[in-house]
Amino acid sequence: MKHIYLIYLLLLLFSKPIIGQNHPMDGNVAPSISGTSVNGLTFDLYNDYINQDKPVVLEISATWCVPCWSFHQTELLKDLYNSYGYNGSNEIGVVFVEGDGSTDTAALYGFGNNSQGDWVAGTPYPIFDDQSVADNYLLTYYPSLFAICPDSTVFEMDNWSNFSTAND
């Protein structure tokens, strides 16, 4: 089952979505994301990916969010990154943003009462703690997953919060 979701995700990334626009960001130019992540990785949306005609998957979650943690535990984005990201064929980018300004970076490591667990351990792609990204992408719920196309347009993907936590 996990492979079906991976194939679906790849199809969304490598073709412009033709489904109806639901999110206010759909079809707009993606706001920039750049910097050094909490796990020490550098990321620049435009220089590293868009300007090189590579799509990007952006997940915006909150450390306290149970559906976010469930999606993270599927390791779908980890598998995608390891196969097609920098650790694989380097055809796409993957980035995770903790978008809730009321939590601190320690929550990403599983500390405090506002975390479901350690989000950083075992995650090979960049992780940012930056509420401004959630604000710039007009986030309305967690988790939110966006496909950023090589032409810099952004589209929200389906709500991934209903996925199983099992590694199918």
Coordinates of C-alpha atoms in Angstrom, one line a residue, residues 74-138:
T74 CA 4.6 6.1 7.6
E75 CA 8.1 7.2 6.4
L76 CA 6.6 8.0 3.0
L77 CA 8.5 11.3 2.6
K78 CA 11.7 9.5 3.9
D79 CA 11.3 6.8 1.3
L80 CA 10.6 9.4 -1.4
Y81 CA 13.7 11.4 -0.4
N82 CA 15.9 8.4 -0.2
S83 CA 14.8 7.2 -3.6
Y84 CA 14.4 10.5 -5.5
G85 CA 15.9 13.3 -3.3
Y86 CA 19.5 14.2 -2.6
N87 CA 20.1 10.8 -1.1
G88 CA 18.8 9.1 -4.2
S89 CA 18.6 10.2 -7.8
N90 CA 18.4 13.9 -6.8
E91 CA 15.4 14.6 -9.0
I92 CA 13.2 16.2 -6.3
G93 CA 13.3 18.1 -3.0
V94 CA 11.6 17.2 0.3
V95 CA 11.3 19.6 3.2
F96 CA 9.5 19.5 6.5
V97 CA 8.4 22.7 8.4
E98 CA 7.1 22.8 12.0
G99 CA 4.7 25.7 11.4
D100 CA 3.2 26.3 14.9
G101 CA 4.7 29.3 16.5
S102 CA 3.6 28.3 20.0
T103 CA 6.1 25.3 20.0
D104 CA 9.9 25.6 20.2
T105 CA 12.6 23.7 18.4
A106 CA 13.1 21.3 21.4
A107 CA 9.6 19.8 20.6
L108 CA 11.0 18.6 17.2
Y109 CA 13.4 16.4 19.3
G110 CA 10.5 15.1 21.4
F111 CA 11.1 17.2 24.5
G112 CA 8.2 18.9 26.3
N113 CA 4.5 18.4 26.4
N114 CA 3.9 19.7 22.9
S115 CA 5.4 16.8 21.0
Q116 CA 4.3 13.4 19.7
G117 CA 8.0 12.2 19.5
D118 CA 11.4 12.8 18.0
W119 CA 10.8 14.2 14.5
V120 CA 14.5 14.7 13.7
A121 CA 16.0 11.2 14.4
G122 CA 16.1 9.2 11.2
T123 CA 14.8 12.0 9.1
P124 CA 17.2 12.6 6.2
Y125 CA 15.6 15.7 4.6
P126 CA 15.7 19.3 6.0
I127 CA 13.4 20.2 8.9
F128 CA 12.7 23.8 9.8
D129 CA 11.0 25.3 12.8
D130 CA 9.4 28.4 11.1
Q131 CA 5.9 29.7 11.6
S132 CA 6.5 32.3 8.8
V133 CA 6.5 29.4 6.2
A134 CA 3.0 28.3 7.5
D135 CA 1.9 31.9 7.3
N136 CA 3.3 32.4 3.8
Y137 CA 1.6 29.2 2.5
L138 CA -1.7 30.3 4.1

